[in-house]
Amino acid sequence: MALFERLLQRFLVQRGSWKIKVSCMREFLLLLLVSVALAPRAYASSDYSIGVSVADLTNPYFVKMIKSIKSEVAELPNKSIDVIVRSSAYDLDRQIQQIESFIDKKVDLIMLVASDELAIAPAVIRAQRAGIRVIAVDVRASG
């Protein structure tokens, strides 16, 4: 894991909290996806999955983010990775339901744009306790 942390630090900058450099988003996503693909599996499936919850699928920023994720996934050789995309429509309860659904589906990674950075914490903690890595993008997420 030390290698992952060293590589991650190349693409992140410290400013009170970790924030993704916009210019390095593609490289960061590739690093993130490769680390998930190489991580030990908690269950016996050959497929990997990523749950993505964004605020608004009509927002060009989130559309580009989803396209980048799917593009990077497609470039990984010999890996079958399903990307499940949901929009919270800026609704906290809806986003919590999405995270619960991702937990039920046993996704390997959850990427989310939190609709409420503090109120989302219990759902994030439940996902982490289920062994799922959670990455907050664009907006911090407690937990």
PDB file of C-alpha atoms in Angstrom:
ATOM      1  CA  MET A   1       0.000   0.000   0.000  1.00  0.00           C
ATOM      2  CA  ALA A   2       2.969   2.329   0.467  1.00  0.00           C
ATOM      3  CA  LEU A   3       3.442   2.458  -3.316  1.00  0.00           C
ATOM      4  CA  PHE A   4      -0.179   3.489  -3.798  1.00  0.00           C
ATOM      5  CA  GLU A   5       0.175   6.201  -1.161  1.00  0.00           C
ATOM      6  CA  ARG A   6       3.357   7.542  -2.785  1.00  0.00           C
ATOM      7  CA  LEU A   7       1.717   7.613  -6.212  1.00  0.00           C
ATOM      8  CA  LEU A   8      -1.413   9.191  -4.795  1.00  0.00           C
ATOM      9  CA  GLN A   9       0.619  11.998  -3.248  1.00  0.00           C
ATOM     10  CA  ARG A  10       1.968  12.843  -6.708  1.00  0.00           C
ATOM     11  CA  PHE A  11      -1.560  13.717  -7.828  1.00  0.00           C
ATOM     12  CA  LEU A  12      -2.884  15.374  -4.710  1.00  0.00           C
ATOM     13  CA  VAL A  13      -2.106  18.639  -3.043  1.00  0.00           C
ATOM     14  CA  GLN A  14      -2.502  19.425   0.663  1.00  0.00           C
ATOM     15  CA  ARG A  15      -4.654  22.495   1.415  1.00  0.00           C
ATOM     16  CA  GLY A  16      -6.387  21.767   4.704  1.00  0.00           C
ATOM     17  CA  SER A  17      -7.860  18.653   3.101  1.00  0.00           C
ATOM     18  CA  TRP A  18      -6.897  16.463   0.178  1.00  0.00           C
ATOM     19  CA  LYS A  19      -8.135  17.852  -3.117  1.00  0.00           C
ATOM     20  CA  ILE A  20      -7.666  16.396  -6.588  1.00  0.00           C
ATOM     21  CA  LYS A  21      -5.728  18.608  -8.953  1.00  0.00           C
ATOM     22  CA  VAL A  22      -7.974  19.177 -11.952  1.00  0.00           C
ATOM     23  CA  SER A  23      -5.022  18.900 -14.342  1.00  0.00           C
ATOM     24  CA  CYS A  24      -4.214  15.426 -12.982  1.00  0.00           C
ATOM     25  CA  MET A  25      -7.768  13.999 -12.852  1.00  0.00           C
ATOM     26  CA  ARG A  26      -7.163  11.472 -15.655  1.00  0.00           C
ATOM     27  CA  GLU A  27      -3.947  10.166 -14.097  1.00  0.00           C
ATOM     28  CA  PHE A  28      -5.540  10.058 -10.644  1.00  0.00           C
ATOM     29  CA  LEU A  29      -8.523   8.076 -11.921  1.00  0.00           C
ATOM     30  CA  LEU A  30      -6.235   5.623 -13.696  1.00  0.00           C
ATOM     31  CA  LEU A  31      -4.186   5.169 -10.525  1.00  0.00           C
ATOM     32  CA  LEU A  32      -7.337   4.705  -8.487  1.00  0.00           C
ATOM     33  CA  LEU A  33      -8.846   2.173 -10.866  1.00  0.00           C
ATOM     34  CA  VAL A  34      -5.627   0.167 -11.105  1.00  0.00           C
ATOM     35  CA  SER A  35      -5.347   0.061  -7.315  1.00  0.00           C
ATOM     36  CA  VAL A  36      -8.908  -1.258  -7.064  1.00  0.00           C
ATOM     37  CA  ALA A  37      -8.259  -3.799  -9.797  1.00  0.00           C
ATOM     38  CA  LEU A  38      -5.171  -5.108  -7.992  1.00  0.00           C
ATOM     39  CA  ALA A  39      -6.634  -5.038  -4.466  1.00  0.00           C
ATOM     40  CA  PRO A  40      -7.466  -8.332  -2.720  1.00  0.00           C
ATOM     41  CA  ARG A  41     -11.066  -9.396  -3.150  1.00  0.00           C
ATOM     42  CA  ALA A  42     -13.465  -9.911  -0.229  1.00  0.00           C
ATOM     43  CA  TYR A  43     -15.694 -12.222  -2.242  1.00  0.00           C
ATOM     44  CA  ALA A  44     -15.221 -14.742  -5.029  1.00  0.00           C
ATOM     45  CA  SER A  45     -16.273 -12.837  -8.125  1.00  0.00           C
ATOM     46  CA  SER A  46     -14.065 -12.177 -11.133  1.00  0.00           C
ATOM     47  CA  ASP A  47     -15.843  -8.904 -11.911  1.00  0.00           C
ATOM     48  CA  TYR A  48     -15.135  -5.565 -10.286  1.00  0.00           C
ATOM     49  CA  SER A  49     -17.587  -2.735  -9.824  1.00  0.00           C
ATOM     50  CA  ILE A  50     -17.512   0.946  -9.027  1.00  0.00           C
ATOM     51  CA  GLY A  51     -20.524   2.851  -7.738  1.00  0.00           C
ATOM     52  CA  VAL A  52     -20.567   6.513  -8.688  1.00  0.00           C
ATOM     53  CA  SER A  53     -23.025   8.989  -7.180  1.00  0.00           C
ATOM     54  CA  VAL A  54     -22.887  12.503  -8.590  1.00  0.00           C
ATOM     55  CA  ALA A  55     -25.087  15.509  -7.915  1.00  0.00           C
ATOM     56  CA  ASP A  56     -26.401  16.119 -11.424  1.00  0.00           C
ATOM     57  CA  LEU A  57     -25.904  14.075 -14.605  1.00  0.00           C
ATOM     58  CA  THR A  58     -26.707  17.110 -16.755  1.00  0.00           C
ATOM     59  CA  ASN A  59     -23.797  19.114 -15.318  1.00  0.00           C
ATOM     60  CA  PRO A  60     -20.929  19.124 -17.862  1.00  0.00           C
ATOM     61  CA  TYR A  61     -18.324  18.629 -15.097  1.00  0.00           C
ATOM     62  CA  PHE A  62     -19.966  15.415 -13.902  1.00  0.00           C
ATOM     63  CA  VAL A  63     -20.609  14.231 -17.464  1.00  0.00           C
ATOM     64  CA  LYS A  64     -16.884  14.619 -18.203  1.00  0.00           C
ATOM     65  CA  MET A  65     -15.965  12.872 -14.945  1.00  0.00           C
ATOM     66  CA  ILE A  66     -18.194   9.879 -15.784  1.00  0.00           C
ATOM     67  CA  LYS A  67     -16.786   9.687 -19.325  1.00  0.00           C
ATOM     68  CA  SER A  68     -13.236   9.749 -17.924  1.00  0.00           C
ATOM     69  CA  ILE A  69     -13.976   6.969 -15.456  1.00  0.00           C
ATOM     70  CA  LYS A  70     -15.565   4.794 -18.138  1.00  0.00           C
ATOM     71  CA  SER A  71     -12.709   5.517 -20.543  1.00  0.00           C
ATOM     72  CA  GLU A  72     -10.062   4.531 -17.984  1.00  0.00           C
ATOM     73  CA  VAL A  73     -11.974   1.363 -17.084  1.00  0.00           C
ATOM     74  CA  ALA A  74     -12.150   0.367 -20.737  1.00  0.00           C
ATOM     75  CA  GLU A  75      -8.362   0.700 -21.068  1.00  0.00           C
ATOM     76  CA  LEU A  76      -7.547  -1.749 -18.271  1.00  0.00           C
ATOM     77  CA  PRO A  77      -6.450  -5.031 -19.872  1.00  0.00           C
ATOM     78  CA  ASN A  78      -7.981  -8.325 -18.732  1.00  0.00           C
ATOM     79  CA  LYS A  79     -10.298  -6.652 -16.236  1.00  0.00           C
ATOM     80  CA  SER A  80     -14.068  -6.631 -16.264  1.00  0.00           C
ATOM     81  CA  ILE A  81     -15.193  -3.548 -14.342  1.00  0.00           C
ATOM     82  CA  ASP A  82     -18.795  -2.424 -14.131  1.00  0.00           C
ATOM     83  CA  VAL A  83     -19.399   1.293 -13.530  1.00  0.00           C
ATOM     84  CA  ILE A  84     -22.769   1.978 -11.899  1.00  0.00           C
ATOM     85  CA  VAL A  85     -23.682   5.663 -12.213  1.00  0.00           C
ATOM     86  CA  ARG A  86     -26.417   7.370 -10.219  1.00  0.00           C
ATOM     87  CA  SER A  87     -27.520  10.972  -9.764  1.00  0.00           C
ATOM     88  CA  SER A  88     -28.521  12.146  -6.312  1.00  0.00           C
ATOM     89  CA  ALA A  89     -30.190  15.249  -7.769  1.00  0.00           C
ATOM     90  CA  TYR A  90     -28.767  17.101  -4.737  1.00  0.00           C
ATOM     91  CA  ASP A  91     -31.057  14.996  -2.493  1.00  0.00           C
ATOM     92  CA  LEU A  92     -29.371  13.579   0.630  1.00  0.00           C
ATOM     93  CA  ASP A  93     -31.932  10.819   1.226  1.00  0.00           C
ATOM     94  CA  ARG A  94     -31.637   9.713  -2.379  1.00  0.00           C
ATOM     95  CA  GLN A  95     -27.845   9.609  -2.132  1.00  0.00           C
ATOM     96  CA  ILE A  96     -27.989   7.574   1.084  1.00  0.00           C
ATOM     97  CA  GLN A  97     -30.258   5.069  -0.702  1.00  0.00           C
ATOM     98  CA  GLN A  98     -27.757   4.920  -3.566  1.00  0.00           C
ATOM     99  CA  ILE A  99     -24.897   4.190  -1.172  1.00  0.00           C
ATOM    100  CA  GLU A 100     -26.983   1.492   0.544  1.00  0.00           C
ATOM    101  CA  SER A 101     -27.652  -0.027  -2.878  1.00  0.00           C
ATOM    102  CA  PHE A 102     -23.927   0.025  -3.671  1.00  0.00           C
ATOM    103  CA  ILE A 103     -23.258  -1.741  -0.359  1.00  0.00           C
ATOM    104  CA  ASP A 104     -25.911  -4.375  -1.154  1.00  0.00           C
ATOM    105  CA  LYS A 105     -24.318  -4.915  -4.577  1.00  0.00           C
ATOM    106  CA  LYS A 106     -20.903  -5.257  -2.903  1.00  0.00           C
ATOM    107  CA  VAL A 107     -19.196  -2.763  -5.182  1.00  0.00           C
ATOM    108  CA  ASP A 108     -15.430  -2.462  -4.776  1.00  0.00           C
ATOM    109  CA  LEU A 109     -15.300   1.313  -4.743  1.00  0.00           C
ATOM    110  CA  ILE A 110     -17.727   4.180  -4.248  1.00  0.00           C
ATOM    111  CA  MET A 111     -16.961   7.571  -5.754  1.00  0.00           C
ATOM    112  CA  LEU A 112     -19.339  10.281  -4.650  1.00  0.00           C
ATOM    113  CA  VAL A 113     -20.036  13.952  -4.840  1.00  0.00           C
ATOM    114  CA  ALA A 114     -21.666  14.401  -1.440  1.00  0.00           C
ATOM    115  CA  SER A 115     -24.964  16.237  -1.384  1.00  0.00           C
ATOM    116  CA  ASP A 116     -24.245  17.138   2.267  1.00  0.00           C
ATOM    117  CA  GLU A 117     -20.680  16.689   3.472  1.00  0.00           C
ATOM    118  CA  LEU A 118     -21.612  16.130   7.126  1.00  0.00           C
ATOM    119  CA  ALA A 119     -24.943  14.311   6.908  1.00  0.00           C
ATOM    120  CA  ILE A 120     -23.535  11.702   4.489  1.00  0.00           C
ATOM    121  CA  ALA A 121     -21.070  10.455   7.150  1.00  0.00           C
ATOM    122  CA  PRO A 122     -23.178   7.538   8.517  1.00  0.00           C
ATOM    123  CA  ALA A 123     -23.636   6.095   5.016  1.00  0.00           C
ATOM    124  CA  VAL A 124     -19.925   6.496   4.241  1.00  0.00           C
ATOM    125  CA  ILE A 125     -19.023   4.755   7.493  1.00  0.00           C
ATOM    126  CA  ARG A 126     -21.410   1.862   6.709  1.00  0.00           C
ATOM    127  CA  ALA A 127     -19.754   1.431   3.310  1.00  0.00           C
ATOM    128  CA  GLN A 128     -16.281   1.466   4.845  1.00  0.00           C
ATOM    129  CA  ARG A 129     -17.318  -1.082   7.482  1.00  0.00           C
ATOM    130  CA  ALA A 130     -18.536  -3.270   4.632  1.00  0.00           C
ATOM    131  CA  GLY A 131     -14.996  -3.164   3.229  1.00  0.00           C
ATOM    132  CA  ILE A 132     -15.756  -0.707   0.434  1.00  0.00           C
ATOM    133  CA  ARG A 133     -13.360   2.126  -0.315  1.00  0.00           C
ATOM    134  CA  VAL A 134     -15.076   5.508  -0.556  1.00  0.00           C
ATOM    135  CA  ILE A 135     -13.614   8.459  -2.452  1.00  0.00           C
ATOM    136  CA  ALA A 136     -15.180  11.919  -2.214  1.00  0.00           C
ATOM    137  CA  VAL A 137     -14.780  13.988  -5.375  1.00  0.00           C
ATOM    138  CA  ASP A 138     -15.446  17.727  -5.714  1.00  0.00           C
ATOM    139  CA  VAL A 139     -17.086  17.984  -2.259  1.00  0.00           C
ATOM    140  CA  ARG A 140     -15.706  16.604   1.016  1.00  0.00           C
ATOM    141  CA  ALA A 141     -17.618  13.783   2.676  1.00  0.00           C
ATOM    142  CA  SER A 142     -17.235  13.155   6.390  1.00  0.00           C
ATOM    143  CA  GLY A 143     -16.713   9.635   7.580  1.00  0.00           C
TER     144      GLY A 143
END
